[in-house]
Amino acid sequence: MITVLYYALTAFVAVLLVRNFIDRKKWQEEVLYVIVLLPFVLRILRLK
């Protein structure tokens, strides 16, 4: 049960980061969002 909540929370944060990534105009900010998003995507895919 806790594992499911953990992955749901991780997916939620990842979706928020993707939404903010799409709204950005400057490429420097886009790169920053990709760097921050990477650990969340790896957690969702169960890769550490």
mmCIF file of C-alpha atoms in Angstrom:
data_model
loop_
_atom_site.group_PDB
_atom_site.id
_atom_site.type_symbol
_atom_site.label_atom_id
_atom_site.label_comp_id
_atom_site.label_asym_id
_atom_site.label_seq_id
_atom_site.Cartn_x
_atom_site.Cartn_y
_atom_site.Cartn_z
ATOM 1 C CA MET A 1 0.000 0.000 0.000
ATOM 2 C CA ILE A 2 2.772 2.451 0.879
ATOM 3 C CA THR A 3 4.619 1.558 -2.322
ATOM 4 C CA VAL A 4 1.562 2.395 -4.399
ATOM 5 C CA LEU A 5 1.199 5.755 -2.667
ATOM 6 C CA TYR A 6 4.903 6.448 -3.170
ATOM 7 C CA TYR A 7 4.699 5.803 -6.905
ATOM 8 C CA ALA A 8 1.469 7.799 -7.188
ATOM 9 C CA LEU A 9 3.088 10.779 -5.448
ATOM 10 C CA THR A 10 6.174 10.470 -7.635
ATOM 11 C CA ALA A 11 4.030 10.356 -10.778
ATOM 12 C CA PHE A 12 2.055 13.390 -9.593
ATOM 13 C CA VAL A 13 5.211 15.438 -9.045
ATOM 14 C CA ALA A 14 6.548 14.299 -12.428
ATOM 15 C CA VAL A 15 3.350 15.443 -14.155
ATOM 16 C CA LEU A 16 3.619 18.843 -12.467
ATOM 17 C CA LEU A 17 7.231 19.163 -13.603
ATOM 18 C CA VAL A 18 6.318 18.223 -17.188
ATOM 19 C CA ARG A 19 3.515 20.784 -17.185
ATOM 20 C CA ASN A 20 5.907 23.505 -16.003
ATOM 21 C CA PHE A 21 8.502 22.325 -18.543
ATOM 22 C CA ILE A 22 6.016 22.832 -21.382
ATOM 23 C CA ASP A 23 5.154 26.361 -20.196
ATOM 24 C CA ARG A 24 8.765 27.585 -20.125
ATOM 25 C CA LYS A 25 10.168 29.681 -22.958
ATOM 26 C CA LYS A 26 13.865 29.900 -22.109
ATOM 27 C CA TRP A 27 15.968 26.892 -22.965
ATOM 28 C CA GLN A 28 18.053 27.260 -19.792
ATOM 29 C CA GLU A 29 14.956 26.721 -17.658
ATOM 30 C CA GLU A 30 13.890 23.779 -19.827
ATOM 31 C CA VAL A 31 17.250 22.097 -19.246
ATOM 32 C CA LEU A 32 16.883 22.656 -15.505
ATOM 33 C CA TYR A 33 13.438 21.028 -15.515
ATOM 34 C CA VAL A 34 14.765 18.016 -17.439
ATOM 35 C CA ILE A 35 17.560 17.580 -14.894
ATOM 36 C CA VAL A 36 15.077 17.762 -12.005
ATOM 37 C CA LEU A 37 12.581 15.473 -13.787
ATOM 38 C CA LEU A 38 15.078 12.696 -14.508
ATOM 39 C CA PRO A 39 15.152 11.140 -10.987
ATOM 40 C CA PHE A 40 11.353 11.102 -10.866
ATOM 41 C CA VAL A 41 11.109 9.305 -14.208
ATOM 42 C CA LEU A 42 13.718 6.779 -13.091
ATOM 43 C CA ARG A 43 11.759 6.135 -9.866
ATOM 44 C CA ILE A 44 8.540 5.591 -11.808
ATOM 45 C CA LEU A 45 10.354 3.099 -14.063
ATOM 46 C CA ARG A 46 11.765 1.465 -10.916
ATOM 47 C CA LEU A 47 15.349 2.219 -11.883
ATOM 48 C CA LYS A 48 17.573 3.706 -9.225
#
